[in-house]
PDB file of C-alpha atoms and ligand atoms in Angstrom:
ATOM      1  CA  MET V1310     -16.496  -8.526 -17.386  1.00 87.00           C
ATOM      2  CA  GLU V1311     -15.868  -9.243 -13.694  1.00 97.00           C
ATOM      3  CA  THR V1312     -13.640  -6.868 -11.702  1.00 98.00           C
ATOM      4  CA  ILE V1313     -11.112  -9.588 -10.827  1.00 98.00           C
ATOM      5  CA  VAL V1314     -10.770 -10.508 -14.517  1.00 98.00           C
ATOM      6  CA  LYS V1315     -10.345  -6.866 -15.533  1.00 98.00           C
ATOM      7  CA  ALA V1316      -7.706  -6.373 -12.823  1.00 98.00           C
ATOM      8  CA  ALA V1317      -5.626  -9.351 -14.014  1.00 98.00           C
ATOM      9  CA  ILE V1318      -5.792  -8.170 -17.636  1.00 98.00           C
ATOM     10  CA  GLU V1319      -4.918  -4.587 -16.687  1.00 98.00           C
ATOM     11  CA  VAL V1320      -1.933  -5.373 -14.425  1.00 98.00           C
ATOM     12  CA  ARG V1321      -0.447  -7.656 -17.083  1.00 98.00           C
ATOM     13  CA  LYS V1322       0.398  -4.454 -18.993  1.00 98.00           C
ATOM     14  CA  ASN V1323       2.911  -3.653 -16.236  1.00 98.00           C
ATOM     15  CA  ALA V1324       4.741  -6.983 -16.471  1.00 98.00           C
ATOM     16  CA  HIS V1325       8.520  -6.752 -16.703  1.00 98.00           C
ATOM     17  CA  ALA V1326       9.396  -9.643 -19.006  1.00 98.00           C
ATOM     18  CA  PRO V1327      12.311  -8.570 -21.251  1.00 98.00           C
ATOM     19  CA  TYR V1328      13.842 -12.092 -21.320  1.00 98.00           C
ATOM     20  CA  SER V1329      10.850 -14.321 -22.019  1.00 98.00           C
ATOM     21  CA  ASN V1330       8.503 -11.707 -23.465  1.00 98.00           C
ATOM     22  CA  TYR V1331       5.803 -13.753 -21.725  1.00 98.00           C
ATOM     23  CA  THR V1332       3.696 -11.333 -19.729  1.00 98.00           C
ATOM     24  CA  VAL V1333       1.394 -12.487 -16.935  1.00 98.00           C
ATOM     25  CA  GLY V1334      -1.111 -10.631 -14.769  1.00 98.00           C
ATOM     26  CA  ALA V1335      -2.815 -12.042 -11.696  1.00 98.00           C
ATOM     27  CA  ALA V1336      -5.387 -10.787  -9.217  1.00 98.00           C
ATOM     28  CA  VAL V1337      -6.652 -12.198  -5.921  1.00 98.00           C
ATOM     29  CA  GLU V1338      -9.942 -11.437  -4.261  1.00 98.00           C
ATOM     30  CA  THR V1339      -9.904 -11.142  -0.479  1.00 98.00           C
ATOM     31  CA  ASP V1340     -12.672 -12.482   1.748  1.00 97.00           C
ATOM     32  CA  ASP V1341     -14.019  -8.935   2.122  1.00 97.00           C
ATOM     33  CA  GLY V1342     -14.104  -8.348  -1.631  1.00 98.00           C
ATOM     34  CA  ASN V1343     -10.909  -6.384  -2.257  1.00 98.00           C
ATOM     35  CA  ILE V1344      -9.011  -7.112  -5.459  1.00 98.00           C
ATOM     36  CA  ILE V1345      -5.201  -7.012  -5.344  1.00 98.00           C
ATOM     37  CA  SER V1346      -3.079  -7.606  -8.418  1.00 98.00           C
ATOM     38  CA  GLY V1347       0.483  -8.434  -9.437  1.00 99.00           C
ATOM     39  CA  CYS V1348       2.515  -9.082 -12.572  1.00 99.00           C
ATOM     40  CA  ASN V1349       5.607 -11.129 -13.384  1.00 98.00           C
ATOM     41  CA  VAL V1350       8.929  -9.357 -12.824  1.00 98.00           C
ATOM     42  CA  GLU V1351      11.963 -10.955 -14.476  1.00 98.00           C
ATOM     43  CA  SER V1352      15.621 -10.724 -13.462  1.00 98.00           C
ATOM     44  CA  SER V1353      18.761 -10.985 -15.588  1.00 98.00           C
ATOM     45  CA  SER V1354      19.546 -13.818 -13.159  1.00 98.00           C
ATOM     46  CA  TYR V1355      16.585 -15.745 -14.527  1.00 98.00           C
ATOM     47  CA  GLY V1356      15.885 -17.838 -11.450  1.00 98.00           C
ATOM     48  CA  LEU V1357      15.118 -14.739  -9.402  1.00 98.00           C
ATOM     49  CA  THR V1358      12.070 -14.004 -11.520  1.00 98.00           C
ATOM     50  CA  ILE V1359       8.844 -13.487  -9.599  1.00 98.00           C
ATOM     51  CA  CYS V1360       5.659 -14.900 -11.075  1.00 98.00           C
ATOM     52  CA  ALA V1361       2.500 -12.795 -11.289  1.00 99.00           C
ATOM     53  CA  GLU V1362       0.507 -15.075  -8.978  1.00 98.00           C
ATOM     54  CA  ARG V1363       3.072 -14.887  -6.189  1.00 98.00           C
ATOM     55  CA  ALA V1364       3.482 -11.130  -6.712  1.00 99.00           C
ATOM     56  CA  ALA V1365      -0.278 -10.644  -6.287  1.00 99.00           C
ATOM     57  CA  ILE V1366      -0.504 -12.862  -3.199  1.00 98.00           C
ATOM     58  CA  CYS V1367       2.562 -11.230  -1.585  1.00 98.00           C
ATOM     59  CA  SER V1368       1.145  -7.778  -2.230  1.00 98.00           C
ATOM     60  CA  ALA V1369      -2.139  -8.804  -0.594  1.00 98.00           C
ATOM     61  CA  VAL V1370      -0.320 -10.306   2.410  1.00 98.00           C
ATOM     62  CA  ALA V1371       1.723  -7.107   2.767  1.00 98.00           C
ATOM     63  CA  LYS V1372      -1.551  -5.180   2.939  1.00 98.00           C
ATOM     64  CA  GLY V1373      -2.636  -7.408   5.827  1.00 98.00           C
ATOM     65  CA  TYR V1374      -4.962  -9.837   4.037  1.00 98.00           C
ATOM     66  CA  ARG V1375      -4.834 -13.523   4.894  1.00 98.00           C
ATOM     67  CA  ASN V1376      -8.076 -14.957   3.488  1.00 98.00           C
ATOM     68  CA  PHE V1377      -8.687 -15.268  -0.225  1.00 98.00           C
ATOM     69  CA  LYS V1378     -11.712 -16.287  -2.249  1.00 98.00           C
ATOM     70  CA  ARG V1379     -10.504 -16.485  -5.858  1.00 98.00           C
ATOM     71  CA  LEU V1380      -7.479 -15.864  -8.060  1.00 98.00           C
ATOM     72  CA  ALA V1381      -7.473 -14.867 -11.745  1.00 98.00           C
ATOM     73  CA  ILE V1382      -4.598 -15.189 -14.231  1.00 98.00           C
ATOM     74  CA  SER V1383      -4.160 -13.495 -17.615  1.00 98.00           C
ATOM     75  CA  SER V1384      -1.456 -14.734 -20.000  1.00 98.00           C
ATOM     76  CA  LYS V1385      -0.851 -15.773 -23.582  1.00 97.00           C
ATOM     77  CA  GLY V1386      -2.326 -19.160 -24.435  1.00 96.00           C
ATOM     78  CA  SER V1387      -4.363 -19.364 -21.205  1.00 95.00           C
ATOM     79  CA  GLY V1388      -1.377 -20.634 -19.222  1.00 95.00           C
ATOM     80  CA  GLY V1389      -2.080 -22.164 -15.839  1.00 96.00           C
ATOM     81  CA  PRO V1390       0.017 -21.428 -12.743  1.00 98.00           C
ATOM     82  CA  CYS V1391       3.503 -22.974 -12.632  1.00 98.00           C
ATOM     83  CA  GLY V1392       4.336 -25.640 -10.061  1.00 98.00           C
ATOM     84  CA  ALA V1393       5.875 -23.197  -7.586  1.00 98.00           C
ATOM     85  CA  CYS V1394       2.799 -20.967  -7.778  1.00 98.00           C
ATOM     86  CA  ARG V1395       0.482 -23.955  -7.294  1.00 98.00           C
ATOM     87  CA  GLN V1396       2.256 -24.675  -4.006  1.00 98.00           C
ATOM     88  CA  PHE V1397       2.150 -20.995  -3.004  1.00 98.00           C
ATOM     89  CA  ILE V1398      -1.549 -20.675  -3.876  1.00 98.00           C
ATOM     90  CA  TRP V1399      -2.328 -23.844  -1.889  1.00 98.00           C
ATOM     91  CA  ASP V1400      -0.361 -22.605   1.136  1.00 98.00           C
ATOM     92  CA  LEU V1401      -1.746 -19.060   1.198  1.00 98.00           C
ATOM     93  CA  CYS V1402      -5.194 -19.410  -0.363  1.00 98.00           C
ATOM     94  CA  GLY V1403      -6.207 -23.035   0.162  1.00 98.00           C
ATOM     95  CA  ASP V1404      -8.782 -24.668  -2.092  1.00 98.00           C
ATOM     96  CA  ILE V1405     -10.084 -21.774  -4.181  1.00 98.00           C
ATOM     97  CA  PRO V1406     -11.287 -21.294  -7.772  1.00 98.00           C
ATOM     98  CA  ILE V1407      -8.599 -20.187 -10.232  1.00 98.00           C
ATOM     99  CA  ILE V1408      -9.904 -18.224 -13.206  1.00 98.00           C
ATOM    100  CA  ILE V1409      -7.770 -18.654 -16.316  1.00 98.00           C
ATOM    101  CA  ILE V1410      -8.325 -15.806 -18.767  1.00 98.00           C
ATOM    102  CA  GLY V1411      -7.855 -16.238 -22.496  1.00 97.00           C
ATOM    103  CA  GLU V1412      -6.548 -13.534 -24.852  1.00 93.00           C
ATOM    104  CA  ASP V1413     -10.133 -12.928 -25.983  1.00 95.00           C
ATOM    105  CA  GLY V1414     -11.306 -12.378 -22.391  1.00 95.00           C
ATOM    106  CA  SER V1415     -12.941 -15.805 -22.162  1.00 97.00           C
ATOM    107  CA  THR V1416     -12.582 -17.581 -18.813  1.00 98.00           C
ATOM    108  CA  GLU V1417     -12.077 -21.122 -17.613  1.00 98.00           C
ATOM    109  CA  GLU V1418     -12.338 -22.073 -13.945  1.00 98.00           C
ATOM    110  CA  LEU V1419     -10.088 -24.583 -12.210  1.00 98.00           C
ATOM    111  CA  GLN V1420      -9.873 -25.505  -8.523  1.00 98.00           C
ATOM    112  CA  SER V1421      -6.516 -25.015  -6.786  1.00 98.00           C
ATOM    113  CA  GLY V1422      -6.925 -28.291  -4.870  1.00 98.00           C
ATOM    114  CA  ASN V1423      -7.108 -30.181  -8.155  1.00 98.00           C
ATOM    115  CA  LEU V1424      -3.906 -28.570  -9.401  1.00 98.00           C
ATOM    116  CA  LEU V1425      -1.765 -30.042  -6.636  1.00 97.00           C
ATOM    117  CA  PRO V1426      -2.859 -33.576  -5.733  1.00 97.00           C
ATOM    118  CA  ARG V1427      -1.676 -34.893  -2.365  1.00 96.00           C
ATOM    119  CA  ALA V1428      -0.171 -31.500  -1.641  1.00 96.00           C
ATOM    120  CA  PHE V1429       2.613 -30.873   0.836  1.00 96.00           C
ATOM    121  CA  ASP V1430       1.549 -28.215   3.354  1.00 96.00           C
ATOM    122  CA  ASP V1431       1.631 -27.134   6.997  1.00 95.00           C
ATOM    123  CA  ARG V1432      -0.243 -30.283   8.010  1.00 94.00           C
ATOM    124  CA  SER V1433       2.691 -32.316   6.722  1.00 93.00           C
ATOM    125  CA  LEU V1434       5.012 -30.272   8.943  1.00 93.00           C
ATOM    126  CA  THR V1435       2.990 -30.735  12.109  1.00 88.00           C
ATOM    127  CA  LYS V1436       2.739 -34.495  11.503  1.00 78.00           C
ATOM    128  CA  SER V1437       6.527 -34.801  11.346  1.00 65.00           C
ATOM    129  CA  LYS V1438       7.845 -36.473  14.507  1.00 63.00           C
ATOM    130  CA  SER V1439      11.555 -35.895  14.036  1.00 65.00           C
ATOM    131  CA  GLY V1440      11.057 -32.117  13.581  1.00 58.00           C
TER     132      GLY V1440
HETATM  133  N1  THU E2180       5.183 -16.897 -15.110  1.00 62.27           N
HETATM  134  C1  THU E2180       4.255 -16.377 -14.255  1.00 62.27           C
HETATM  135  O1  THU E2180       4.236 -15.180 -13.991  1.00 62.27           O
HETATM  136  N2  THU E2180       3.390 -17.240 -13.691  1.00 62.27           N
HETATM  137  C2  THU E2180       3.348 -18.579 -13.925  1.00 62.27           C
HETATM  138  O2  THU E2180       2.624 -19.299 -13.255  1.00 62.27           O
HETATM  139  C3  THU E2180       4.136 -19.137 -15.004  1.00 62.27           C
HETATM  140  C4  THU E2180       5.291 -18.306 -15.436  1.00 62.27           C
HETATM  141  C5  THU E2180       6.162 -15.990 -15.695  1.00 62.27           C
HETATM  142  C6  THU E2180       7.562 -16.200 -15.195  1.00 62.27           C
HETATM  143  C7  THU E2180       8.374 -15.665 -16.361  1.00 62.27           C
HETATM  144  O3  THU E2180       8.522 -14.263 -16.215  1.00 62.27           O
HETATM  145  C8  THU E2180       7.519 -15.930 -17.577  1.00 62.27           C
HETATM  146  O4  THU E2180       6.214 -16.176 -17.087  1.00 62.27           O
HETATM  147  C9  THU E2180       7.984 -17.101 -18.420  1.00 62.27           C
HETATM  148  O5  THU E2180       8.150 -18.233 -17.644  1.00 62.27           O
END
């Protein structure tokens, strides 16, 4: 099993999901081959919950990384990234492969660019004339 897949499965064990009981683990691979992981962390004020994908990306950014090659996600039922995470992945990682890991360790690969057609991003901001 690939290191990035193992990392996503392993970090999922640390998920804090007492409200949904839906645990998620994610791992990103940096351009120089480092693997950084994150899990979902829920709040009693539900909307404050942090998804695993964003936790992993934020952790990597905090360590100084800005370029990412791949992202892997482990969850029940091979769930894909939520809409907010799709935007975040597009903004921070660009068009990269997303590895969705099944409960049995099987993998499916998607492309982040296909998950957010006609995406809003920094190019939209710079094209804005009115500021
Ligand atoms: N969750 C993630 O961590 N990533 C996603 O992309 C989808 C949802 C988490 C948030 C919440 O803790 C739980 O899964 C149920 O929505």
